Amino acid sequence: MKPKSRADDFSKSNGTEEPGQKSLRVKDTGVDRLPQPFRAIILEPVLQLRAEGSGELRGNRSPEARLGEAVGLSAAINLDIVHSGVVRVNNPKPATLFGEGKVAELAGIVASEDLDLVVIDHPLTPVQQRNLERRLKTKVIDRTGLILEIFGDRARTKEGKLQVDLAHLTWQKSRLVRSWTHLERQRGGAGFMGGPGETQIEADRRQIQERIIALQKQLESVRRTRDLHRKKRKKIPQPVVALVGYTNAGKSTLFNRLTEADVFAKDLLFATLDPTLRKIKLPHGREVILSDTVGFISDLPTHLVAAFRATLEEVLEADLILHVRDISHPDTDAQAEDVKKTLNDLGVDAQNGAPVVEVWNKIDCLDPALREKLLEDVGHDGPVSLSALTGEGIDGLSDRIDAFMAKHDDIFSIQIPVAEGALLAKLYQMSEVLERSDAEDFVTAEVRVSDKQRGPFRDLFSEYLVDLAGQLDTGSED
């Protein structure tokens, strides 16, 4: 039996490729997987704006910066990047985006280098993708397709795979124009003169829609399960602190530093995809739940945000959001704007969402003098500077979280009979004991109670509360 060749990988397609075109797909169901390595070229189109006479600057980034990010995305799935470059497009073509000369030049490069994949870091219409694949005789994907490939490779849990499948099918449904053009219309009815029947593309679209509906039902079950988990957490109220930020900003490294967990963290775009929650203890003994989730990126497809809403709902339910920024990155300001835009799309804003604290990470990559200045400038309301990798500034972040959680707390004086041992134990569970003195008959304590515990605490200890004059407060009003 002859050994398997790379050509065998290309032959396992779902029947949607043009003749002579290589496929990335290695199985007929689920999300695309990349048999490694694939030789690829990365192109960053810059559309010239005739009215202004200048190149397009998407997301306030230079074309070179965007190309670097596209190369980083491609490296996340181990593509063998043979060539990359910025392409100026003076007159975008509806059929191929690029002009005839550039398409012919690319076809020559693809043939001479035996490339398996062309990545266009720009949205392509279904017609443009189909025409480019025909002309270049190889697989072509745009930015959305590349992100979906990465997400498909990163998903590990059942929930993550469901969300990736849903996003992939929603995207694929709009691109069936390229899938069945080689098939003629089927005919229905009786005999040769029967009227036109359902086209293959319509049948394919219907099958995809049926699967989308099935996935949406499964994800709705996931959402209900998450709601149940949140309700259980609220029975023993513990604040939730959510980490958000641009991909590769260091969220998972910071998560591991704060929780002493071992979540996968690597200098790689979208290193983690599935959400993780852990309990941490703050300096004054308070416990909070820290949540780490998928990183954001510029031009994140809207249907991808919708598919991951079940995961991102953890951010919506958070009491405090930590916006982790890679302060050493040249485009850190543009990345911060992309994160804010995605948060706004999710319904998190300064007016009705949870408070957001900026965390400037990776200060170890900065000039020593600047690093020291950032560490000294930590205020009560400004950004927190730290290095999740080395641990510099971590204590300052813990103190900031602790101070925020204590901002809305109540301080109570309470007097409990010594014989009520179970009640004393409950006191320590529901509050932070700041001061305690023991007498022969009573234990007197000053305690701090979080806003979430205020109601249950008063219900249980109302008859033992002491007012400022030192008398028992029965909770009655004048």
GROMACS .gro file of C-alpha atoms in nm:
model
  478
    1MET     CA    1   0.000   0.000   0.000
    2LYS     CA    2   0.151   0.334  -0.107
    3PRO     CA    3   0.202   0.602   0.157
    4LYS     CA    4  -0.046   0.888   0.180
    5SER     CA    5   0.056   1.206  -0.004
    6ARG     CA    6  -0.045   1.567   0.044
    7ALA     CA    7  -0.254   1.535  -0.271
    8ASP     CA    8  -0.476   1.294  -0.079
    9ASP     CA    9  -0.548   1.572   0.171
   10PHE     CA   10  -0.660   1.801  -0.107
   11SER     CA   11  -0.887   1.535  -0.259
   12LYS     CA   12  -1.098   1.515   0.058
   13SER     CA   13  -1.326   1.807  -0.015
   14ASN     CA   14  -1.698   1.865   0.014
   15GLY     CA   15  -1.738   1.906  -0.358
   16THR     CA   16  -1.741   2.284  -0.350
   17GLU     CA   17  -1.407   2.355  -0.521
   18GLU     CA   18  -1.354   2.455  -0.879
   19PRO     CA   19  -1.165   2.217  -1.109
   20GLY     CA   20  -0.792   2.232  -1.037
   21GLN     CA   21  -0.845   2.411  -0.705
   22LYS     CA   22  -0.690   2.276  -0.388
   23SER     CA   23  -0.901   2.239  -0.078
   24LEU     CA   24  -0.822   2.310   0.286
   25ARG     CA   25  -1.096   2.077   0.393
   26VAL     CA   26  -1.008   1.730   0.522
   27LYS     CA   27  -1.352   1.606   0.618
   28ASP     CA   28  -1.709   1.659   0.508
   29THR     CA   29  -1.859   1.769   0.838
   30GLY     CA   30  -1.768   2.012   1.109
   31VAL     CA   31  -1.521   2.295   1.087
   32ASP     CA   32  -1.237   2.318   0.838
   33ARG     CA   33  -0.907   2.176   0.954
   34LEU     CA   34  -0.569   2.249   0.801
   35PRO     CA   35  -0.340   1.954   0.720
   36GLN     CA   36   0.000   2.108   0.793
   37PRO     CA   37   0.202   2.267   0.656
   38PHE     CA   38   0.034   2.477   0.384
   39ARG     CA   39   0.235   2.716   0.167
   40ALA     CA   40   0.064   3.054   0.161
   41ILE     CA   41   0.090   3.412   0.043
   42ILE     CA   42  -0.054   3.695   0.254
   43LEU     CA   43  -0.178   4.011   0.080
   44GLU     CA   44  -0.287   4.338   0.242
   45PRO     CA   45  -0.496   4.537  -0.011
   46VAL     CA   46  -0.503   4.916   0.031
   47LEU     CA   47  -0.795   5.066  -0.156
   48GLN     CA   48  -0.718   5.415  -0.284
   49LEU     CA   49  -0.978   5.677  -0.191
   50ARG     CA   50  -1.019   5.890  -0.500
   51ALA     CA   51  -1.197   6.173  -0.318
   52GLU     CA   52  -0.910   6.225  -0.078
   53GLY     CA   53  -0.633   6.089  -0.294
   54SER     CA   54  -0.499   5.878  -0.011
   55GLY     CA   55  -0.488   5.515   0.083
   56GLU     CA   56  -0.749   5.350   0.301
   57LEU     CA   57  -0.657   5.333   0.671
   58ARG     CA   58  -0.887   5.078   0.829
   59GLY     CA   59  -0.895   5.090   1.207
   60ASN     CA   60  -0.646   5.383   1.218
   61ARG     CA   61  -0.363   5.145   1.140
   62SER     CA   62  -0.098   5.163   0.873
   63PRO     CA   63  -0.110   4.899   0.595
   64GLU     CA   64   0.221   4.759   0.721
   65ALA     CA   65   0.078   4.715   1.073
   66ARG     CA   66  -0.230   4.541   0.937
   67LEU     CA   67  -0.013   4.315   0.724
   68GLY     CA   68   0.191   4.224   1.032
   69GLU     CA   69  -0.127   4.130   1.216
   70ALA     CA   70  -0.245   3.919   0.919
   71VAL     CA   71   0.090   3.737   0.921
   72GLY     CA   72   0.046   3.679   1.295
   73LEU     CA   73  -0.302   3.539   1.239
   74SER     CA   74  -0.169   3.306   0.970
   75ALA     CA   75   0.111   3.192   1.198
   76ALA     CA   76  -0.154   3.098   1.455
   77ILE     CA   77  -0.247   2.801   1.234
   78ASN     CA   78   0.113   2.726   1.134
   79LEU     CA   79   0.091   2.831   0.770
   80ASP     CA   80   0.420   2.832   0.582
   81ILE     CA   81   0.420   3.195   0.466
   82VAL     CA   82   0.622   3.207   0.146
   83HIS     CA   83   0.548   3.570   0.064
   84SER     CA   84   0.358   3.867   0.207
   85GLY     CA   85   0.308   4.222   0.090
   86VAL     CA   86   0.093   4.534   0.066
   87VAL     CA   87  -0.099   4.575  -0.261
   88ARG     CA   88  -0.221   4.919  -0.369
   89VAL     CA   89  -0.556   4.898  -0.548
   90ASN     CA   90  -0.632   5.216  -0.742
   91ASN     CA   91  -0.956   5.094  -0.895
   92PRO     CA   92  -1.116   4.800  -0.706
   93LYS     CA   93  -1.278   4.556  -0.949
   94PRO     CA   94  -1.621   4.413  -0.853
   95ALA     CA   95  -1.525   4.078  -1.007
   96THR     CA   96  -1.176   4.020  -0.863
   97LEU     CA   97  -1.094   4.322  -0.639
   98PHE     CA   98  -0.751   4.345  -0.808
   99GLY     CA   99  -0.687   4.458  -1.165
  100GLU     CA  100  -0.613   4.217  -1.449
  101GLY     CA  101  -0.239   4.279  -1.433
  102LYS     CA  102  -0.216   4.206  -1.060
  103VAL     CA  103  -0.432   3.892  -1.093
  104ALA     CA  104  -0.206   3.762  -1.372
  105GLU     CA  105   0.101   3.841  -1.161
  106LEU     CA  106  -0.046   3.656  -0.862
  107ALA     CA  107  -0.134   3.358  -1.080
  108GLY     CA  108   0.229   3.339  -1.188
  109ILE     CA  109   0.353   3.355  -0.828
  110VAL     CA  110   0.107   3.085  -0.718
  111ALA     CA  111   0.213   2.855  -1.001
  112SER     CA  112   0.589   2.911  -0.966
  113GLU     CA  113   0.590   2.877  -0.586
  114ASP     CA  114   0.336   2.592  -0.583
  115LEU     CA  115   0.125   2.778  -0.326
  116ASP     CA  116  -0.170   2.610  -0.158
  117LEU     CA  117  -0.342   2.918  -0.021
  118VAL     CA  118  -0.387   3.290  -0.087
  119VAL     CA  119  -0.497   3.498   0.213
  120ILE     CA  120  -0.651   3.837   0.134
  121ASP     CA  121  -0.666   4.049   0.451
  122HIS     CA  122  -0.978   4.228   0.332
  123PRO     CA  123  -1.347   4.133   0.298
  124LEU     CA  124  -1.416   3.953  -0.029
  125THR     CA  125  -1.758   3.914  -0.185
  126PRO     CA  126  -1.859   3.559  -0.280
  127VAL     CA  127  -1.816   3.647  -0.649
  128GLN     CA  128  -1.467   3.790  -0.591
  129GLN     CA  129  -1.361   3.482  -0.397
  130ARG     CA  130  -1.494   3.247  -0.664
  131ASN     CA  131  -1.333   3.438  -0.952
  132LEU     CA  132  -0.997   3.464  -0.777
  133GLU     CA  133  -0.996   3.091  -0.705
  134ARG     CA  134  -1.070   3.020  -1.071
  135ARG     CA  135  -0.797   3.251  -1.196
  136LEU     CA  136  -0.532   3.157  -0.939
  137LYS     CA  137  -0.626   2.787  -0.935
  138THR     CA  138  -0.583   2.759  -0.560
  139LYS     CA  139  -0.776   2.820  -0.239
  140VAL     CA  140  -0.849   3.186  -0.154
  141ILE     CA  141  -0.980   3.306   0.184
  142ASP     CA  142  -1.041   3.653   0.321
  143ARG     CA  143  -0.993   3.789   0.674
  144THR     CA  144  -1.319   3.640   0.802
  145GLY     CA  145  -1.233   3.299   0.660
  146LEU     CA  146  -0.889   3.314   0.823
  147ILE     CA  147  -1.033   3.399   1.166
  148LEU     CA  148  -1.284   3.115   1.131
  149GLU     CA  149  -1.002   2.873   1.046
  150ILE     CA  150  -0.816   2.981   1.362
  151PHE     CA  151  -1.126   2.950   1.579
  152GLY     CA  152  -1.196   2.606   1.435
  153ASP     CA  153  -0.843   2.499   1.521
  154ARG     CA  154  -0.860   2.644   1.875
  155ALA     CA  155  -1.203   2.519   1.989
  156ARG     CA  156  -1.166   2.244   2.247
  157THR     CA  157  -1.492   2.222   2.441
  158LYS     CA  158  -1.827   2.115   2.302
  159GLU     CA  159  -1.959   2.467   2.347
  160GLY     CA  160  -1.665   2.620   2.161
  161LYS     CA  161  -1.705   2.380   1.870
  162LEU     CA  162  -2.078   2.452   1.848
  163GLN     CA  163  -2.012   2.826   1.835
  164VAL     CA  164  -1.743   2.790   1.569
  165ASP     CA  165  -1.965   2.562   1.360
  166LEU     CA  166  -2.251   2.813   1.379
  167ALA     CA  167  -2.029   3.105   1.277
  168HIS     CA  168  -1.874   2.903   0.995
  169LEU     CA  169  -2.207   2.789   0.851
  170THR     CA  170  -2.357   3.138   0.875
  171TRP     CA  171  -2.060   3.271   0.678
  172GLN     CA  172  -2.065   2.980   0.432
  173LYS     CA  173  -2.436   3.021   0.359
  174SER     CA  174  -2.375   3.357   0.194
  175ARG     CA  175  -2.098   3.218  -0.025
  176LEU     CA  176  -2.275   2.930  -0.197
  177VAL     CA  177  -2.245   3.120  -0.522
  178ARG     CA  178  -1.904   2.960  -0.558
  179SER     CA  179  -2.006   2.612  -0.460
  180TRP     CA  180  -2.237   2.461  -0.721
  181THR     CA  181  -2.191   2.663  -1.038
  182HIS     CA  182  -2.075   2.355  -1.227
  183LEU     CA  183  -2.412   2.182  -1.175
  184GLU     CA  184  -2.710   2.242  -1.402
  185ARG     CA  185  -3.064   2.299  -1.282
  186GLN     CA  186  -3.250   1.986  -1.179
  187ARG     CA  187  -3.589   1.924  -1.337
  188GLY     CA  188  -3.903   1.822  -1.153
  189GLY     CA  189  -4.252   1.708  -1.250
  190ALA     CA  190  -4.350   1.419  -1.478
  191GLY     CA  191  -4.174   1.345  -1.803
  192PHE     CA  192  -3.930   1.542  -2.011
  193MET     CA  193  -4.141   1.857  -2.013
  194GLY     CA  194  -4.158   1.886  -1.637
  195GLY     CA  195  -4.102   2.237  -1.498
  196PRO     CA  196  -3.780   2.351  -1.334
  197GLY     CA  197  -3.718   2.190  -1.000
  198GLU     CA  198  -3.508   2.303  -0.705
  199THR     CA  199  -3.156   2.408  -0.794
  200GLN     CA  200  -2.866   2.241  -0.617
  201ILE     CA  201  -2.764   2.570  -0.460
  202GLU     CA  202  -3.112   2.606  -0.307
  203ALA     CA  203  -3.101   2.252  -0.172
  204ASP     CA  204  -2.758   2.316  -0.025
  205ARG     CA  205  -2.872   2.643   0.132
  206ARG     CA  206  -3.172   2.469   0.286
  207GLN     CA  207  -2.953   2.197   0.437
  208ILE     CA  208  -2.718   2.457   0.584
  209GLN     CA  209  -3.011   2.653   0.726
  210GLU     CA  210  -3.149   2.337   0.890
  211ARG     CA  211  -2.814   2.272   1.052
  212ILE     CA  212  -2.787   2.636   1.164
  213ILE     CA  213  -3.126   2.605   1.336
  214ALA     CA  214  -3.015   2.283   1.507
  215LEU     CA  215  -2.693   2.449   1.630
  216GLN     CA  216  -2.885   2.751   1.755
  217LYS     CA  217  -3.108   2.521   1.961
  218GLN     CA  218  -2.805   2.349   2.113
  219LEU     CA  219  -2.645   2.685   2.193
  220GLU     CA  220  -2.970   2.801   2.352
  221SER     CA  221  -2.939   2.500   2.582
  222VAL     CA  222  -2.582   2.611   2.659
  223ARG     CA  223  -2.709   2.961   2.738
  224ARG     CA  224  -2.970   2.824   2.978
  225THR     CA  225  -2.704   2.612   3.149
  226ARG     CA  226  -2.484   2.920   3.193
  227ASP     CA  227  -2.783   3.108   3.336
  228LEU     CA  228  -2.832   2.830   3.591
  229HIS     CA  229  -2.465   2.846   3.690
  230ARG     CA  230  -2.488   3.223   3.733
  231LYS     CA  231  -2.801   3.186   3.949
  232LYS     CA  232  -2.618   2.935   4.169
  233ARG     CA  233  -2.329   3.178   4.207
  234LYS     CA  234  -2.570   3.453   4.307
  235LYS     CA  235  -2.704   3.240   4.595
  236ILE     CA  236  -2.361   3.276   4.753
  237PRO     CA  237  -2.293   3.622   4.606
  238GLN     CA  238  -1.939   3.667   4.486
  239PRO     CA  239  -1.846   3.953   4.252
  240VAL     CA  240  -1.738   3.863   3.899
  241VAL     CA  241  -1.435   4.032   3.741
  242ALA     CA  242  -1.406   3.979   3.364
  243LEU     CA  243  -1.087   4.009   3.161
  244VAL     CA  244  -1.131   4.151   2.810
  245GLY     CA  245  -0.883   4.280   2.560
  246TYR     CA  246  -0.730   4.252   2.217
  247THR     CA  247  -0.603   3.910   2.126
  248ASN     CA  248  -0.249   3.843   2.250
  249ALA     CA  249  -0.267   4.128   2.504
  250GLY     CA  250  -0.172   3.884   2.782
  251LYS     CA  251  -0.512   3.811   2.938
  252SER     CA  252  -0.447   3.441   2.996
  253THR     CA  253  -0.101   3.509   3.141
  254LEU     CA  254  -0.256   3.763   3.380
  255PHE     CA  255  -0.533   3.514   3.462
  256ASN     CA  256  -0.274   3.250   3.550
  257ARG     CA  257  -0.078   3.500   3.761
  258LEU     CA  258  -0.383   3.604   3.965
  259THR     CA  259  -0.538   3.258   4.005
  260GLU     CA  260  -0.227   3.036   4.004
  261ALA     CA  261  -0.405   2.834   3.738
  262ASP     CA  262  -0.252   2.670   3.431
  263VAL     CA  263  -0.466   2.804   3.146
  264PHE     CA  264  -0.296   2.774   2.807
  265ALA     CA  265  -0.109   3.100   2.744
  266LYS     CA  266   0.127   3.163   2.455
  267ASP     CA  267   0.259   3.452   2.245
  268LEU     CA  268   0.004   3.368   1.978
  269LEU     CA  269  -0.310   3.532   1.843
  270PHE     CA  270  -0.623   3.361   1.979
  271ALA     CA  271  -0.421   3.123   2.196
  272THR     CA  272  -0.731   3.063   2.409
  273LEU     CA  273  -1.089   3.044   2.289
  274ASP     CA  274  -1.302   2.877   2.555
  275PRO     CA  275  -1.400   3.074   2.869
  276THR     CA  276  -1.247   2.993   3.207
  277LEU     CA  277  -1.362   3.099   3.555
  278ARG     CA  278  -1.161   3.072   3.877
  279LYS     CA  279  -1.202   3.200   4.232
  280ILE     CA  280  -0.935   3.432   4.371
  281LYS     CA  281  -0.880   3.584   4.716
  282LEU     CA  282  -0.805   3.956   4.742
  283PRO     CA  283  -0.567   4.113   4.998
  284HIS     CA  284  -0.837   4.171   5.261
  285GLY     CA  285  -0.978   3.822   5.234
  286ARG     CA  286  -1.264   3.891   4.995
  287GLU     CA  287  -1.324   3.627   4.729
  288VAL     CA  288  -1.416   3.716   4.369
  289ILE     CA  289  -1.459   3.513   4.052
  290LEU     CA  290  -1.221   3.595   3.768
  291SER     CA  291  -1.338   3.524   3.413
  292ASP     CA  292  -1.112   3.488   3.107
  293THR     CA  293  -1.262   3.467   2.759
  294VAL     CA  294  -1.179   3.497   2.389
  295GLY     CA  295  -0.974   3.796   2.276
  296PHE     CA  296  -1.113   4.061   2.043
  297ILE     CA  297  -0.971   4.173   1.709
  298SER     CA  298  -1.034   4.445   1.455
  299ASP     CA  299  -1.305   4.381   1.195
  300LEU     CA  300  -1.441   4.091   1.399
  301PRO     CA  301  -1.735   3.961   1.193
  302THR     CA  302  -2.073   4.045   1.346
  303HIS     CA  303  -2.203   3.691   1.303
  304LEU     CA  304  -1.898   3.565   1.490
  305VAL     CA  305  -1.981   3.794   1.782
  306ALA     CA  306  -2.339   3.666   1.769
  307ALA     CA  307  -2.226   3.303   1.768
  308PHE     CA  308  -2.006   3.359   2.073
  309ARG     CA  309  -2.267   3.555   2.264
  310ALA     CA  310  -2.326   3.263   2.503
  311THR     CA  311  -1.959   3.289   2.601
  312LEU     CA  312  -1.942   3.668   2.603
  313GLU     CA  313  -2.248   3.692   2.829
  314GLU     CA  314  -2.002   3.638   3.115
  315VAL     CA  315  -1.875   3.988   3.037
  316LEU     CA  316  -2.229   4.129   3.045
  317GLU     CA  317  -2.285   3.981   3.391
  318ALA     CA  318  -1.956   4.106   3.536
  319ASP     CA  319  -1.938   4.354   3.826
  320LEU     CA  320  -1.604   4.487   3.704
  321ILE     CA  321  -1.431   4.464   3.364
  322LEU     CA  322  -1.053   4.471   3.332
  323HIS     CA  323  -0.953   4.590   2.985
  324VAL     CA  324  -0.608   4.437   2.936
  325ARG     CA  325  -0.391   4.627   2.686
  326ASP     CA  326  -0.050   4.541   2.542
  327ILE     CA  327   0.097   4.883   2.617
  328SER     CA  328   0.420   4.793   2.434
  329HIS     CA  329   0.240   4.736   2.101
  330PRO     CA  330   0.279   5.017   1.843
  331ASP     CA  331  -0.096   5.010   1.771
  332THR     CA  332  -0.212   4.983   2.132
  333ASP     CA  333  -0.446   5.284   2.100
  334ALA     CA  334  -0.614   5.146   1.787
  335GLN     CA  335  -0.647   4.806   1.954
  336ALA     CA  336  -0.813   4.971   2.254
  337GLU     CA  337  -1.067   5.138   2.025
  338ASP     CA  338  -1.147   4.803   1.862
  339VAL     CA  339  -1.211   4.648   2.204
  340LYS     CA  340  -1.438   4.937   2.306
  341LYS     CA  341  -1.633   4.902   1.982
  342THR     CA  342  -1.685   4.528   2.040
  343LEU     CA  343  -1.795   4.595   2.400
  344ASN     CA  344  -2.044   4.851   2.271
  345ASP     CA  345  -2.175   4.592   2.024
  346LEU     CA  346  -2.230   4.360   2.320
  347GLY     CA  347  -2.416   4.630   2.511
  348VAL     CA  348  -2.137   4.727   2.751
  349ASP     CA  349  -2.080   5.104   2.769
  350ALA     CA  350  -1.994   5.368   3.023
  351GLN     CA  351  -2.358   5.455   3.090
  352ASN     CA  352  -2.523   5.120   3.157
  353GLY     CA  353  -2.244   4.862   3.170
  354ALA     CA  354  -2.005   4.748   3.439
  355PRO     CA  355  -1.718   4.985   3.525
  356VAL     CA  356  -1.406   4.932   3.312
  357VAL     CA  357  -1.051   4.959   3.447
  358GLU     CA  358  -0.765   4.967   3.198
  359VAL     CA  359  -0.473   4.736   3.271
  360TRP     CA  360  -0.154   4.827   3.086
  361ASN     CA  361   0.027   4.497   3.048
  362LYS     CA  362   0.375   4.406   2.918
  363ILE     CA  363   0.555   4.700   3.076
  364ASP     CA  364   0.860   4.472   3.094
  365CYS     CA  365   0.893   4.527   2.718
  366LEU     CA  366   0.925   4.905   2.763
  367ASP     CA  367   1.225   5.127   2.830
  368PRO     CA  368   1.321   5.095   3.202
  369ALA     CA  369   1.269   5.467   3.269
  370LEU     CA  370   0.922   5.464   3.113
  371ARG     CA  371   0.836   5.145   3.301
  372GLU     CA  372   0.926   5.303   3.634
  373LYS     CA  373   0.721   5.614   3.551
  374LEU     CA  374   0.413   5.404   3.467
  375LEU     CA  375   0.447   5.211   3.793
  376GLU     CA  376   0.469   5.537   3.990
  377ASP     CA  377   0.170   5.699   3.817
  378VAL     CA  378  -0.085   5.444   3.941
  379GLY     CA  379  -0.379   5.645   4.079
  380HIS     CA  380  -0.718   5.563   4.217
  381ASP     CA  381  -0.898   5.607   3.886
  382GLY     CA  382  -0.632   5.577   3.614
  383PRO     CA  383  -0.486   5.271   3.439
  384VAL     CA  384  -0.300   5.002   3.632
  385SER     CA  385   0.046   4.926   3.488
  386LEU     CA  386   0.194   4.579   3.531
  387SER     CA  387   0.371   4.285   3.376
  388ALA     CA  388   0.174   3.962   3.398
  389LEU     CA  389   0.486   3.773   3.293
  390THR     CA  390   0.723   3.901   3.564
  391GLY     CA  391   0.465   3.992   3.831
  392GLU     CA  392   0.553   4.363   3.848
  393GLY     CA  393   0.251   4.569   3.954
  394ILE     CA  394   0.025   4.270   4.029
  395ASP     CA  395  -0.023   4.380   4.391
  396GLY     CA  396  -0.141   4.720   4.267
  397LEU     CA  397  -0.408   4.552   4.052
  398SER     CA  398  -0.527   4.335   4.343
  399ASP     CA  399  -0.552   4.645   4.562
  400ARG     CA  400  -0.749   4.829   4.293
  401ILE     CA  401  -0.997   4.542   4.258
  402ASP     CA  402  -1.027   4.520   4.637
  403ALA     CA  403  -1.086   4.895   4.668
  404PHE     CA  404  -1.351   4.887   4.397
  405MET     CA  405  -1.537   4.600   4.561
  406ALA     CA  406  -1.526   4.777   4.899
  407LYS     CA  407  -1.657   5.106   4.755
  408HIS     CA  408  -2.022   5.009   4.790
  409ASP     CA  409  -1.984   4.805   5.109
  410ASP     CA  410  -2.158   4.884   5.438
  411ILE     CA  411  -1.987   4.886   5.777
  412PHE     CA  412  -2.194   4.744   6.063
  413SER     CA  413  -2.140   4.705   6.435
  414ILE     CA  414  -2.292   4.384   6.563
  415GLN     CA  415  -2.333   4.217   6.902
  416ILE     CA  416  -2.395   3.843   6.914
  417PRO     CA  417  -2.442   3.622   7.224
  418VAL     CA  418  -2.145   3.395   7.284
  419ALA     CA  419  -2.379   3.094   7.286
  420GLU     CA  420  -2.476   3.156   6.919
  421GLY     CA  421  -2.178   2.972   6.770
  422ALA     CA  422  -2.350   2.887   6.441
  423LEU     CA  423  -2.447   3.252   6.397
  424LEU     CA  424  -2.087   3.361   6.456
  425ALA     CA  425  -1.970   3.116   6.191
  426LYS     CA  426  -2.229   3.257   5.950
  427LEU     CA  427  -2.105   3.608   6.027
  428TYR     CA  428  -1.758   3.517   5.900
  429GLN     CA  429  -1.908   3.360   5.587
  430MET     CA  430  -2.120   3.661   5.493
  431SER     CA  431  -1.893   3.950   5.588
  432GLU     CA  432  -1.538   4.065   5.643
  433VAL     CA  433  -1.471   4.102   6.016
  434LEU     CA  434  -1.267   4.420   6.063
  435GLU     CA  435  -1.252   4.424   6.443
  436ARG     CA  436  -1.368   4.188   6.718
  437SER     CA  437  -1.382   4.198   7.098
  438ASP     CA  438  -1.502   3.914   7.320
  439ALA     CA  439  -1.683   3.970   7.653
  440GLU     CA  440  -1.834   3.722   7.896
  441ASP     CA  441  -2.179   3.718   7.735
  442PHE     CA  442  -2.138   3.887   7.396
  443VAL     CA  443  -1.906   3.907   7.098
  444THR     CA  444  -1.893   4.259   6.956
  445ALA     CA  445  -1.759   4.304   6.602
  446GLU     CA  446  -1.729   4.562   6.328
  447VAL     CA  447  -1.788   4.402   5.991
  448ARG     CA  448  -1.782   4.499   5.625
  449VAL     CA  449  -2.074   4.368   5.413
  450SER     CA  450  -2.079   4.375   5.033
  451ASP     CA  451  -2.373   4.528   4.851
  452LYS     CA  452  -2.473   4.183   4.722
  453GLN     CA  453  -2.487   4.044   5.076
  454ARG     CA  454  -2.657   4.348   5.230
  455GLY     CA  455  -3.013   4.213   5.206
  456PRO     CA  456  -2.944   3.858   5.331
  457PHE     CA  457  -2.718   3.997   5.606
  458ARG     CA  458  -2.988   4.230   5.740
  459ASP     CA  459  -3.247   3.951   5.725
  460LEU     CA  460  -3.028   3.726   5.940
  461PHE     CA  461  -2.862   3.975   6.179
  462SER     CA  462  -3.109   4.265   6.205
  463GLU     CA  463  -3.185   4.202   6.575
  464TYR     CA  464  -2.813   4.200   6.660
  465LEU     CA  465  -2.712   4.524   6.484
  466VAL     CA  466  -2.588   4.807   6.706
  467ASP     CA  467  -2.647   5.173   6.620
  468LEU     CA  468  -2.393   5.453   6.666
  469ALA     CA  469  -2.511   5.518   7.023
  470GLY     CA  470  -2.426   5.164   7.120
  471GLN     CA  471  -2.789   5.047   7.148
  472LEU     CA  472  -2.935   4.751   6.965
  473ASP     CA  473  -3.091   4.861   6.633
  474THR     CA  474  -3.414   4.673   6.571
  475GLY     CA  475  -3.432   4.806   6.219
  476SER     CA  476  -3.751   5.007   6.290
  477GLU     CA  477  -3.798   5.351   6.140
  478ASP     CA  478  -3.928   5.660   6.311
   0.00000   0.00000   0.00000
